[in-house]
JSON list of C-alpha atoms in Angstrom, two decimals:
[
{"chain": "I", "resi": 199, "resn": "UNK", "atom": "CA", "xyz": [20.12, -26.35, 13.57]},
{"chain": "I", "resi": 200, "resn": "UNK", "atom": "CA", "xyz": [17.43, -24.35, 15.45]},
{"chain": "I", "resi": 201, "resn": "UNK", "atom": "CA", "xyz": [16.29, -26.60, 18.67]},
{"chain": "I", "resi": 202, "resn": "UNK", "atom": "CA", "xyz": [12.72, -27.47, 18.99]},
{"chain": "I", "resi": 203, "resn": "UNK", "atom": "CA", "xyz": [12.00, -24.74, 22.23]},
{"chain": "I", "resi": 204, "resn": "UNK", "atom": "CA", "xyz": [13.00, -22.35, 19.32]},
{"chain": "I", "resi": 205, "resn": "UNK", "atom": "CA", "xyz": [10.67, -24.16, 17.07]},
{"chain": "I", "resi": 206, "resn": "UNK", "atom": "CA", "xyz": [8.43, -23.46, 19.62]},
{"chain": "I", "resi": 207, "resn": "UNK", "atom": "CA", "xyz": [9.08, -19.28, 19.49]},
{"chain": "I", "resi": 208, "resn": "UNK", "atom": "CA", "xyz": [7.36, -19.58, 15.96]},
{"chain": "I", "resi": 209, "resn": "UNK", "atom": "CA", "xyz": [4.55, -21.75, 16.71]},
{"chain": "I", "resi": 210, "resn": "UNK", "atom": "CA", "xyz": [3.10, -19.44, 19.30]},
{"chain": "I", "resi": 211, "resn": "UNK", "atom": "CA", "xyz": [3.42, -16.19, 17.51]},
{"chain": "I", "resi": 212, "resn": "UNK", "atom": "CA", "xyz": [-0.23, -14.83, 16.07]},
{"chain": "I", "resi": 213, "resn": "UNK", "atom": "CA", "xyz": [-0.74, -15.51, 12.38]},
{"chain": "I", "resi": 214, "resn": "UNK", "atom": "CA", "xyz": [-0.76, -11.89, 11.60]},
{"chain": "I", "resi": 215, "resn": "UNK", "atom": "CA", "xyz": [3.04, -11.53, 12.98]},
{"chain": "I", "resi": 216, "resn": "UNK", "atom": "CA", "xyz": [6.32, -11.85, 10.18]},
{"chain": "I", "resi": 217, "resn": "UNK", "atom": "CA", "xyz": [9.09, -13.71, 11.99]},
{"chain": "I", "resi": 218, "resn": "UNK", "atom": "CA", "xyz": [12.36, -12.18, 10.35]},
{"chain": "I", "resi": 219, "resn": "UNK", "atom": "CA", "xyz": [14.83, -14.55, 11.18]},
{"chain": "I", "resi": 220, "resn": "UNK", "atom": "CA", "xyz": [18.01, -12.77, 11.19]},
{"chain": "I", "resi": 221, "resn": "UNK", "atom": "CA", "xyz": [20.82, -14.30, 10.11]},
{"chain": "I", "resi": 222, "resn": "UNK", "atom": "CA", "xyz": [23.95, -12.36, 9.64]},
{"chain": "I", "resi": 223, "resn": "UNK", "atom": "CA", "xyz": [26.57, -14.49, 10.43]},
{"chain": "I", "resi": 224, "resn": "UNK", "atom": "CA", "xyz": [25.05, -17.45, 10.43]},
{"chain": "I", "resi": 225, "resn": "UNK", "atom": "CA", "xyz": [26.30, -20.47, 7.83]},
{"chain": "I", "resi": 226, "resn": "UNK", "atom": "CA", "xyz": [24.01, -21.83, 5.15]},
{"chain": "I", "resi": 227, "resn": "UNK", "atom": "CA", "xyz": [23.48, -25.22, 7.39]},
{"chain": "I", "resi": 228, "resn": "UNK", "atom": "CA", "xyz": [21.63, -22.89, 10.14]},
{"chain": "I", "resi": 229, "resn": "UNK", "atom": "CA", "xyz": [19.60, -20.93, 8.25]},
{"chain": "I", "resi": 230, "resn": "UNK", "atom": "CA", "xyz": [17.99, -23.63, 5.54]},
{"chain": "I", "resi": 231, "resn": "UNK", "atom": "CA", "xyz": [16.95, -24.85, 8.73]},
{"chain": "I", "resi": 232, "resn": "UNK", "atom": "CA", "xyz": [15.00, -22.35, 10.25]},
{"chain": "I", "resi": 233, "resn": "UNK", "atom": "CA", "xyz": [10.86, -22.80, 9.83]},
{"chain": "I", "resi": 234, "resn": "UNK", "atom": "CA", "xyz": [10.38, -19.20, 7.88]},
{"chain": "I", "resi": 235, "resn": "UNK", "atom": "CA", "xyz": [10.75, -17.31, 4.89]},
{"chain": "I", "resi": 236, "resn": "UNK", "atom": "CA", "xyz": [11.77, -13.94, 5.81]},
{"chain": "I", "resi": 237, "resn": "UNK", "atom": "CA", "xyz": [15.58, -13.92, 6.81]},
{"chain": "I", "resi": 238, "resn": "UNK", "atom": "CA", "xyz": [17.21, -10.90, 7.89]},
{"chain": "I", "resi": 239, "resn": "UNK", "atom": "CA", "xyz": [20.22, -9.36, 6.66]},
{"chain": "I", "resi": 240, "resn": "UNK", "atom": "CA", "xyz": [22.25, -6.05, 7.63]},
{"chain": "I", "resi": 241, "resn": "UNK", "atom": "CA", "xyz": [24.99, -6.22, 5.03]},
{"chain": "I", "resi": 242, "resn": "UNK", "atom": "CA", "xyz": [25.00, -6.45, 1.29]},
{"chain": "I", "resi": 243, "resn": "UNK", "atom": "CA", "xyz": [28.26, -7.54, 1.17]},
{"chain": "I", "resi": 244, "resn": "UNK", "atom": "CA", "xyz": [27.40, -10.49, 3.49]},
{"chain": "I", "resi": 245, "resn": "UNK", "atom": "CA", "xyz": [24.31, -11.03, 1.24]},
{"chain": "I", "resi": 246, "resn": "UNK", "atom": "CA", "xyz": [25.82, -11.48, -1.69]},
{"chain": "I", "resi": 247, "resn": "UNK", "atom": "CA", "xyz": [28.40, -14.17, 0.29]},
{"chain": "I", "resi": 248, "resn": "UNK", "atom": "CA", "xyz": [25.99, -16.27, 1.20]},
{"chain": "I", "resi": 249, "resn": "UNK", "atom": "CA", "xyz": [22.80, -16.09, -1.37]},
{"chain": "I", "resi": 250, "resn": "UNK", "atom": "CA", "xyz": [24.24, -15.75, -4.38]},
{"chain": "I", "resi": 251, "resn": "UNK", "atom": "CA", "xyz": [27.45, -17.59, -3.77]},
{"chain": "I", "resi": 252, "resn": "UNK", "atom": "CA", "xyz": [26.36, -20.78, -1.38]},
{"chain": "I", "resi": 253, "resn": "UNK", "atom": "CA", "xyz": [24.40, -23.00, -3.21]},
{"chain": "I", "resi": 254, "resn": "UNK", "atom": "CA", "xyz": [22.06, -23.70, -0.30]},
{"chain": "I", "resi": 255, "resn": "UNK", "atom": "CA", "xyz": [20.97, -20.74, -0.38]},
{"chain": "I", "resi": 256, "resn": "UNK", "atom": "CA", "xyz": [20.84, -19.69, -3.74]},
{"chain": "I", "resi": 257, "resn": "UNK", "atom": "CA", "xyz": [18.29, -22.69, -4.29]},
{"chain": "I", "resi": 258, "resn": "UNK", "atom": "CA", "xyz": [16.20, -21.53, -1.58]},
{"chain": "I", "resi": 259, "resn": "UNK", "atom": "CA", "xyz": [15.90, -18.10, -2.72]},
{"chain": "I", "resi": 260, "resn": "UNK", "atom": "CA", "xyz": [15.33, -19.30, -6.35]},
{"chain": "I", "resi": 261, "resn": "UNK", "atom": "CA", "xyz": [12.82, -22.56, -5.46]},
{"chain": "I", "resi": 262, "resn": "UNK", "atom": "CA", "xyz": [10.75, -20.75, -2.88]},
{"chain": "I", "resi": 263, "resn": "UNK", "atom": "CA", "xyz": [9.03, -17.74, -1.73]},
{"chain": "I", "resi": 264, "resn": "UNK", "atom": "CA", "xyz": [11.94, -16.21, 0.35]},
{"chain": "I", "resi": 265, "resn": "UNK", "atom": "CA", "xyz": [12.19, -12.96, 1.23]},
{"chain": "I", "resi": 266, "resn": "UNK", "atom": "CA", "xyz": [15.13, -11.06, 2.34]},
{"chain": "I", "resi": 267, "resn": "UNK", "atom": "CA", "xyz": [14.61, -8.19, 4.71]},
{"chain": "I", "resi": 268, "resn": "UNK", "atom": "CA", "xyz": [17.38, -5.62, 4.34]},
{"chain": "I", "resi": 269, "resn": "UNK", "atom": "CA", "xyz": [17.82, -4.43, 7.85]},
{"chain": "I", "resi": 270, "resn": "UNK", "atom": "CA", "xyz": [21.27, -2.72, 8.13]},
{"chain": "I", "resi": 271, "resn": "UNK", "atom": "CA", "xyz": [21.94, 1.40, 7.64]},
{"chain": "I", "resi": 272, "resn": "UNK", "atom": "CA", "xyz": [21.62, 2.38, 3.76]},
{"chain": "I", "resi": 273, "resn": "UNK", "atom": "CA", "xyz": [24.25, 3.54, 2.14]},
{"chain": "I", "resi": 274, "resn": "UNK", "atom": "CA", "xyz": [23.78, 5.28, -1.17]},
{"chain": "I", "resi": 275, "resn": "UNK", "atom": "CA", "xyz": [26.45, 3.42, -3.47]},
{"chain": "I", "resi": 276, "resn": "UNK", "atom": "CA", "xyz": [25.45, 0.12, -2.57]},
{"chain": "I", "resi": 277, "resn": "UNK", "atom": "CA", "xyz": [21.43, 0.47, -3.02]},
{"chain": "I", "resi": 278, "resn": "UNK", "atom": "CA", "xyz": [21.67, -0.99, -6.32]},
{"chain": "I", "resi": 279, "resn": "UNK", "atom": "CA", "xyz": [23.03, -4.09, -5.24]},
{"chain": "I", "resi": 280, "resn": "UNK", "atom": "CA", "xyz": [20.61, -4.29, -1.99]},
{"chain": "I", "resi": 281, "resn": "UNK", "atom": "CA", "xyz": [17.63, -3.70, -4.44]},
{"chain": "I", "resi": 282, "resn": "UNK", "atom": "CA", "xyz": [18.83, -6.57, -6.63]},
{"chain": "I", "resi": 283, "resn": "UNK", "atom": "CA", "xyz": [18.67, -8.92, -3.35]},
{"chain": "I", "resi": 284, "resn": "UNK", "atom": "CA", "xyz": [15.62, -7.49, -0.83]},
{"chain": "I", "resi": 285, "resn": "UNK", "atom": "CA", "xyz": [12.25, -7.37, -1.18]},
{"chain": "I", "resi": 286, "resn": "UNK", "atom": "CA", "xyz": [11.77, -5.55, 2.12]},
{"chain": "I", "resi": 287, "resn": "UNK", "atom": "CA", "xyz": [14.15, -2.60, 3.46]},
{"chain": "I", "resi": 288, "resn": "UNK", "atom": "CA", "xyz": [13.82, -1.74, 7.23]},
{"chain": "I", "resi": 289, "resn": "UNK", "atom": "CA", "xyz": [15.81, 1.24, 7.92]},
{"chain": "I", "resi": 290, "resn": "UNK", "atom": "CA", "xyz": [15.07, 3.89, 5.09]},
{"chain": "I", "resi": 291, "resn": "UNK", "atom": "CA", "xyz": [15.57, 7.58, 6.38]},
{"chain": "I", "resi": 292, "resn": "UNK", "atom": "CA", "xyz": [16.39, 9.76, 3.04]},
{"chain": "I", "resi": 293, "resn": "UNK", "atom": "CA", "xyz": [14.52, 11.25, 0.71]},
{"chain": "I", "resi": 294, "resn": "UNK", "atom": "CA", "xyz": [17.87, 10.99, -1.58]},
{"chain": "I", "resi": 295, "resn": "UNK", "atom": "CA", "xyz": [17.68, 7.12, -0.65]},
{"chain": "I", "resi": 296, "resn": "UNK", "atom": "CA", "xyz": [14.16, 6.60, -1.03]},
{"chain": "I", "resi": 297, "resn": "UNK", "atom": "CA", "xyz": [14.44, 7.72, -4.61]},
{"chain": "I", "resi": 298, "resn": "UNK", "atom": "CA", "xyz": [17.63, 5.87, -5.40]},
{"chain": "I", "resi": 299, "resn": "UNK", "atom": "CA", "xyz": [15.49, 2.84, -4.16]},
{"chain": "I", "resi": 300, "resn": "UNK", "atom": "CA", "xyz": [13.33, 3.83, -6.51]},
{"chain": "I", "resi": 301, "resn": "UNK", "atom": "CA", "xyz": [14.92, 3.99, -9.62]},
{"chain": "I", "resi": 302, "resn": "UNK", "atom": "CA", "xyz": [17.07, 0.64, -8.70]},
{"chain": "I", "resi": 303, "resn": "UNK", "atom": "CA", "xyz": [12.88, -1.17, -8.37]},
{"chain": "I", "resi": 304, "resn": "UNK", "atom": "CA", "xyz": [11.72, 0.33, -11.38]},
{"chain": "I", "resi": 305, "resn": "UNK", "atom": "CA", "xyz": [14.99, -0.89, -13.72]},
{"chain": "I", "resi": 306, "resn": "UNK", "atom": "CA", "xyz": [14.60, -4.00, -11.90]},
{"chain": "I", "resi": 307, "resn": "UNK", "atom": "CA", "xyz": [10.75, -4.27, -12.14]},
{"chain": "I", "resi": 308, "resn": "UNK", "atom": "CA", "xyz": [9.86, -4.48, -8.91]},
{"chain": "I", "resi": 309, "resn": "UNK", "atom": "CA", "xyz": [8.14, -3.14, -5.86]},
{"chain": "I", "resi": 310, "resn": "UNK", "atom": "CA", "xyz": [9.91, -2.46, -3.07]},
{"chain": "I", "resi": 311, "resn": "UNK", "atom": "CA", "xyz": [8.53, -2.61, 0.71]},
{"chain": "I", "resi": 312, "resn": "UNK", "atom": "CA", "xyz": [9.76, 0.26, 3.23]},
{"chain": "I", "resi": 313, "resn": "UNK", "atom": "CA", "xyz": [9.61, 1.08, 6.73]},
{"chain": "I", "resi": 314, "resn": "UNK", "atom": "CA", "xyz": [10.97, 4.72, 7.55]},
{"chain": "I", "resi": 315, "resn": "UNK", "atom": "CA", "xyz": [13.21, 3.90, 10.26]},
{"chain": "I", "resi": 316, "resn": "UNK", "atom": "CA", "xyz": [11.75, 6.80, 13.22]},
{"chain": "I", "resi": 317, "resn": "UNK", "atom": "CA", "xyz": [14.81, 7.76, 16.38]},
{"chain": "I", "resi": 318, "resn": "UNK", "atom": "CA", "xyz": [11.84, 8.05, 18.80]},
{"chain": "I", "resi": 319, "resn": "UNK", "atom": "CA", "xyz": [14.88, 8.60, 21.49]},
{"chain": "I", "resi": 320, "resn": "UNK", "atom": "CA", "xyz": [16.98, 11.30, 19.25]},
{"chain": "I", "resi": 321, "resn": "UNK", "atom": "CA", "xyz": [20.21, 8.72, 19.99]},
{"chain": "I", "resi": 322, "resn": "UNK", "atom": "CA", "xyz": [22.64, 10.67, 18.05]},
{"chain": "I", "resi": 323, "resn": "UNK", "atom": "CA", "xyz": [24.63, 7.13, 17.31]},
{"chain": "I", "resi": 324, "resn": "UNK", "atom": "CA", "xyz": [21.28, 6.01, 15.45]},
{"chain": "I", "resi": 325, "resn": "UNK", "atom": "CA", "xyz": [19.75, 6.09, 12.31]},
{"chain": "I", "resi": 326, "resn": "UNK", "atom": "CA", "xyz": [16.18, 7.89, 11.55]},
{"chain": "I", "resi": 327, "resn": "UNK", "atom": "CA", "xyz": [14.16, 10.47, 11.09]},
{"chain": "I", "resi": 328, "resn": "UNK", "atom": "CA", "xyz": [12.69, 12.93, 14.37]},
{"chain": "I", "resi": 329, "resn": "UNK", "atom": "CA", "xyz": [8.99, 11.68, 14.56]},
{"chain": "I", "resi": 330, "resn": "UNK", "atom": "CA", "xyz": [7.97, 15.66, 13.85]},
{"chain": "I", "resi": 331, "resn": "UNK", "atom": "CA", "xyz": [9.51, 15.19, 10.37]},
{"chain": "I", "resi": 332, "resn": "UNK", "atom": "CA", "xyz": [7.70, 11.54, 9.81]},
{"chain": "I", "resi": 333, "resn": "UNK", "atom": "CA", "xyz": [4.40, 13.40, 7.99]},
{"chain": "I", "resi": 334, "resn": "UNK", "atom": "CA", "xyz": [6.57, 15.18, 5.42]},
{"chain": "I", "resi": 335, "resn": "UNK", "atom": "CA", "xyz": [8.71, 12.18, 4.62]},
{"chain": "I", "resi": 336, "resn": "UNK", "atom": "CA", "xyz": [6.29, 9.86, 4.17]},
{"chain": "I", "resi": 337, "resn": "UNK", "atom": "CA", "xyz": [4.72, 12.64, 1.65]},
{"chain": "I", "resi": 338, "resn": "UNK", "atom": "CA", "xyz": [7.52, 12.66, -0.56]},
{"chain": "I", "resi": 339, "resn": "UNK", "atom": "CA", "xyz": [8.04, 8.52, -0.58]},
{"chain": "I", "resi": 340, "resn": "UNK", "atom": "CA", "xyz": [4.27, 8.97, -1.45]},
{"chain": "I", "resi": 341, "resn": "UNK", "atom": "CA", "xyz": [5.39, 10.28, -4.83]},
{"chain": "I", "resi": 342, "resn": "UNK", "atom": "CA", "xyz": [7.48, 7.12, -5.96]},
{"chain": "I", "resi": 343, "resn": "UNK", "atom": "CA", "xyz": [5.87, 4.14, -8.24]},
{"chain": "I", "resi": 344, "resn": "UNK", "atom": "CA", "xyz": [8.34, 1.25, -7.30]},
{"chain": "I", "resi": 345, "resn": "UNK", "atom": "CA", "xyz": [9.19, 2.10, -3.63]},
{"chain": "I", "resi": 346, "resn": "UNK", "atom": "CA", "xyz": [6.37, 1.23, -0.94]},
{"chain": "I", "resi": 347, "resn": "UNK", "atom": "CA", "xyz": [6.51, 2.73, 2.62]},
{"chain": "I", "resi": 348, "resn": "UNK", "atom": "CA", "xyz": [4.47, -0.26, 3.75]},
{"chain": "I", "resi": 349, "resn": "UNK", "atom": "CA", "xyz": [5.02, 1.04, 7.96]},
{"chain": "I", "resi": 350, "resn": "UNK", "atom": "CA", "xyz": [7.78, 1.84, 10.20]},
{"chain": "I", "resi": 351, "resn": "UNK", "atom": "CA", "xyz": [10.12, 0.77, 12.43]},
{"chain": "I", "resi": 352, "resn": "UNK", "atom": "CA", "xyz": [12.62, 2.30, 15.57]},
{"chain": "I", "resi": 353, "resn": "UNK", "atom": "CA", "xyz": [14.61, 0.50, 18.09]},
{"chain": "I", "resi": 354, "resn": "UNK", "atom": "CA", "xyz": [14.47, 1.81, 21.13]},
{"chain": "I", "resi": 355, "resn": "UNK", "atom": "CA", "xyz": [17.56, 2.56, 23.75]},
{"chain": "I", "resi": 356, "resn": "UNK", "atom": "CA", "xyz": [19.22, -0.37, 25.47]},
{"chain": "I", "resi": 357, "resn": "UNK", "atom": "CA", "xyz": [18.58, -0.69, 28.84]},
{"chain": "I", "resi": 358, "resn": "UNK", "atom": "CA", "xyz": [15.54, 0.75, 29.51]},
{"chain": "I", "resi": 359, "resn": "UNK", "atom": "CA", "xyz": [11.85, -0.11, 29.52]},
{"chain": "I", "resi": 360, "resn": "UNK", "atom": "CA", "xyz": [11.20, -0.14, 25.87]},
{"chain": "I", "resi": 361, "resn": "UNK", "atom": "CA", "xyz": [6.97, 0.10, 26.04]},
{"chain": "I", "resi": 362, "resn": "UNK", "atom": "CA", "xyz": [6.74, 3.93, 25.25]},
{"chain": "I", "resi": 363, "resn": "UNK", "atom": "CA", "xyz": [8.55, 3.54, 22.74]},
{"chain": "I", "resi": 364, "resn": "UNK", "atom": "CA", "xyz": [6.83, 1.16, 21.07]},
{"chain": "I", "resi": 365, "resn": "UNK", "atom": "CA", "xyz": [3.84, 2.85, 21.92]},
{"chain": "I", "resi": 366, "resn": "UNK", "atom": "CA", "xyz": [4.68, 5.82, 20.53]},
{"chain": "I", "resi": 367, "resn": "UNK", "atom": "CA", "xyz": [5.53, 4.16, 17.06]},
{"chain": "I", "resi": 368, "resn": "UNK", "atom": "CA", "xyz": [2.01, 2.43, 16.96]},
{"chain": "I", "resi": 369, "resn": "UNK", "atom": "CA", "xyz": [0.31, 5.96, 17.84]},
{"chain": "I", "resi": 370, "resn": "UNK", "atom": "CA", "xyz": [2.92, 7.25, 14.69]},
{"chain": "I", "resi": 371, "resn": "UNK", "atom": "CA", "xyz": [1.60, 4.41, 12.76]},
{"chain": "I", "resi": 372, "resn": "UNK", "atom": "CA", "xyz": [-2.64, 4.57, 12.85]},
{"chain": "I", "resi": 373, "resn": "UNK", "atom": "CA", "xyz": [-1.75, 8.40, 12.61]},
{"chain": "I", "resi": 374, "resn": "UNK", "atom": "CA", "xyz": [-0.20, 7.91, 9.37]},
{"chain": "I", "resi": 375, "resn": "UNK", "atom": "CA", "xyz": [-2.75, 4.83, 8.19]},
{"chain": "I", "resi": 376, "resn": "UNK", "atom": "CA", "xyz": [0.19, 2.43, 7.92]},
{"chain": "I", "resi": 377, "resn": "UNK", "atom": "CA", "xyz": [-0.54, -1.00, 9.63]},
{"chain": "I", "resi": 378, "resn": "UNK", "atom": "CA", "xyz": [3.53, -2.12, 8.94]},
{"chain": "I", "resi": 379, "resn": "UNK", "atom": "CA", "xyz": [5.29, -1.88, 12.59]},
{"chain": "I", "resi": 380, "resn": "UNK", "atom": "CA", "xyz": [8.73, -3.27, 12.53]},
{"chain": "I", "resi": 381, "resn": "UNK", "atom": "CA", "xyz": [9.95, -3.15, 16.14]},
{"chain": "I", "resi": 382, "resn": "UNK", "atom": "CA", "xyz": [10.98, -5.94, 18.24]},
{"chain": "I", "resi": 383, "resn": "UNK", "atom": "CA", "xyz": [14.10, -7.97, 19.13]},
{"chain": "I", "resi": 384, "resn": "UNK", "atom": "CA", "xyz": [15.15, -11.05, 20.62]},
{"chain": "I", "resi": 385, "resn": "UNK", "atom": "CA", "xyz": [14.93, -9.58, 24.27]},
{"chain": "I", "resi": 386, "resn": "UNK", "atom": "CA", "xyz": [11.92, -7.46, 23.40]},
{"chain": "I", "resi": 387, "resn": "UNK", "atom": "CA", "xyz": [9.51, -8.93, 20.72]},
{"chain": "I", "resi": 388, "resn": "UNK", "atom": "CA", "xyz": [7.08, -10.41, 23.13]},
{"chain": "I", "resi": 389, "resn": "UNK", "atom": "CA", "xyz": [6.35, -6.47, 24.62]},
{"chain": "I", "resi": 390, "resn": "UNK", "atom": "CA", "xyz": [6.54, -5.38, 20.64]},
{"chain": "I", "resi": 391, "resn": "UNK", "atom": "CA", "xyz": [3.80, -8.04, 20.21]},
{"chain": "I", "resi": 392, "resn": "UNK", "atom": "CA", "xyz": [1.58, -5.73, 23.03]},
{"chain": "I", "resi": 393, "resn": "UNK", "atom": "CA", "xyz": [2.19, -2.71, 21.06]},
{"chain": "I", "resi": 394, "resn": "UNK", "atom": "CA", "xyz": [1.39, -3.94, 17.90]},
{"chain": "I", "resi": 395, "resn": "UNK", "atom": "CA", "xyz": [4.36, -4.88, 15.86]},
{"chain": "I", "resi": 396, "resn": "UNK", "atom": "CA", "xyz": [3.25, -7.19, 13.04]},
{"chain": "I", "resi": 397, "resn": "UNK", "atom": "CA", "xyz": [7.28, -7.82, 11.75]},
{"chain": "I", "resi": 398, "resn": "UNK", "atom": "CA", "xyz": [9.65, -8.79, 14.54]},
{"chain": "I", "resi": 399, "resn": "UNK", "atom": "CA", "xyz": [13.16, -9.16, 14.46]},
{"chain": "I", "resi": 400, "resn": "UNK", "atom": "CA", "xyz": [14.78, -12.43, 15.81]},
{"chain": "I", "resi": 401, "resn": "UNK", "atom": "CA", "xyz": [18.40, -13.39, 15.43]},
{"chain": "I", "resi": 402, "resn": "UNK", "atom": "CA", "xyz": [20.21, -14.86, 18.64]},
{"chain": "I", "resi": 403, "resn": "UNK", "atom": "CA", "xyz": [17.21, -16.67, 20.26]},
{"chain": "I", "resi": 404, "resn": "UNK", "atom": "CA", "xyz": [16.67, -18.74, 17.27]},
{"chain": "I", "resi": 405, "resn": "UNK", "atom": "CA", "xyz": [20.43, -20.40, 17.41]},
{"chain": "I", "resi": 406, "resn": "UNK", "atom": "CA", "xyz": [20.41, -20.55, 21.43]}
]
C-alpha cells in the first residue's frame, strides 16, 4: 500500500497533469491501492498476468475507467495483444508499427492514443525517432483513422541535467500543434512539470 507522503505526490500535481502510475512488477494488492487510473505497463506479457488473470485487477479494469498506458519498446508480433489491453501507447517509432496499431484499433473498434517516442540524445541503446525525421512521421500517422498521435515523449540520458531535453521536446511539441508531452520520471517529473509535460511517469516513488 502506497504511504500517505506518496498520497501526497498526487495531491499536489496541477489538474492538467496524468499521473501514470507504473506498475510493472508490482502485485495486485499495491496497485488497487494507488489513487489513479492510468497504470503503466512495459510488457504485454506481464499485462496479460496480472489484468486479465488476477481478479483484482480484472474488476478494476472492467468496473472503472482505467486506462493502461503501454510504455515498453513495440514489438511487431505482439501489437495485437497490446492493442487488445492499452488505450494509450508511449513509445511508438515505426511507420510499419503505427499501421499495425492501426489495423489491431480498427478490428477492435477503438481509438488508440500515441506519443512518437523522439531520441533527443541519439543514445544508440534507445528507442525513437531523430527529431529531424519527427515532421515526416507524424505526416504519415496523420493518415490512420484508429491510431491517434495525441503528443510525444523522450527520456533523456541518465546522469545529466535533463532540462534541455525536455525543453527541446516542448519546442518539438507547439511546433507540431500537439499539447501531449510524456516525459518525466520518478527522479525527474517535478523539472518535466517546468517544461511542460502534461503525462508523467511514476513507478518507484509511489511504493517507497
Amino acid at each position: 500500500m502506497i504511504k500517505p507522503m506518496n498520497q501526497k505526490i498526487l495531491a499536489h500535481l496541477p489538474s492538467n497533469i496524468k499521473l501514470i502510475a507504473v506498475t510493472k512488477g508490482r502485485p495486485a494488492i499495491d496497485i488497487i491501492n494507488l489513487d489513479t487510473q492510468d497504470f503503466g505497463e512495459n510488457r504485454i506479457e506481464e499485462i496479460e498476468s496480472k489484468w486479465e488473470a488476477e481478479p483484482l485487477l480484472r474488476n478494476l479494469l472492467n468496473n472503472k475507467n482505467v486506462n493502461i498506458h503501454f510504455i515498453g519498446k513495440l514489438s511487431g508480433k505482439k501489437i495485437k495483444r497490446i492493442v487488445k489491453f492499452c488505450s494509450y501507447i508511449h513509445s511508438l517509432d515505426s511507420i510499419k508499427h503505427a499501421a499495425l496499431i492501426d489495423k489491431a484499433a480498427s478490428d477492435s473498434n477503438k481509438i488508440i492514443n500515441c506519443f512518437i517516442q523522439v531520441n533527443l540524445a541519439k543514445e544508440p541503446q534507445k528507442s525513437g525517432i531523430d527529431a529531424g525525421d519527427l515532421n515526416k512521421f507524424i505526416e504519415e500517422c496523420n493518415k490512420f483513422h484508429n491510431l491517434k498521435v495525441i503528443g510525444l515523449m523522450t527520456m533523456p540520458p541518465v546522469d545529466v541535467d535533463p532540462s534541455p531535453y525536455f525543453q527541446e521536446l516542448q519546442n518539438l511539441a507547439k511546433q507540431n500543434n500537439l499539447s501531449g508531452l510524456s516525459m518525466g520520471m520518478s527522479d525527474d517529473y517535478e523539472i518535466a512539470i517546468k517544461y511542460g509535460a502534461n503525462y508523467i511517469r511514476i513507478g518507484r516513488k509511489l511504493f517507497e
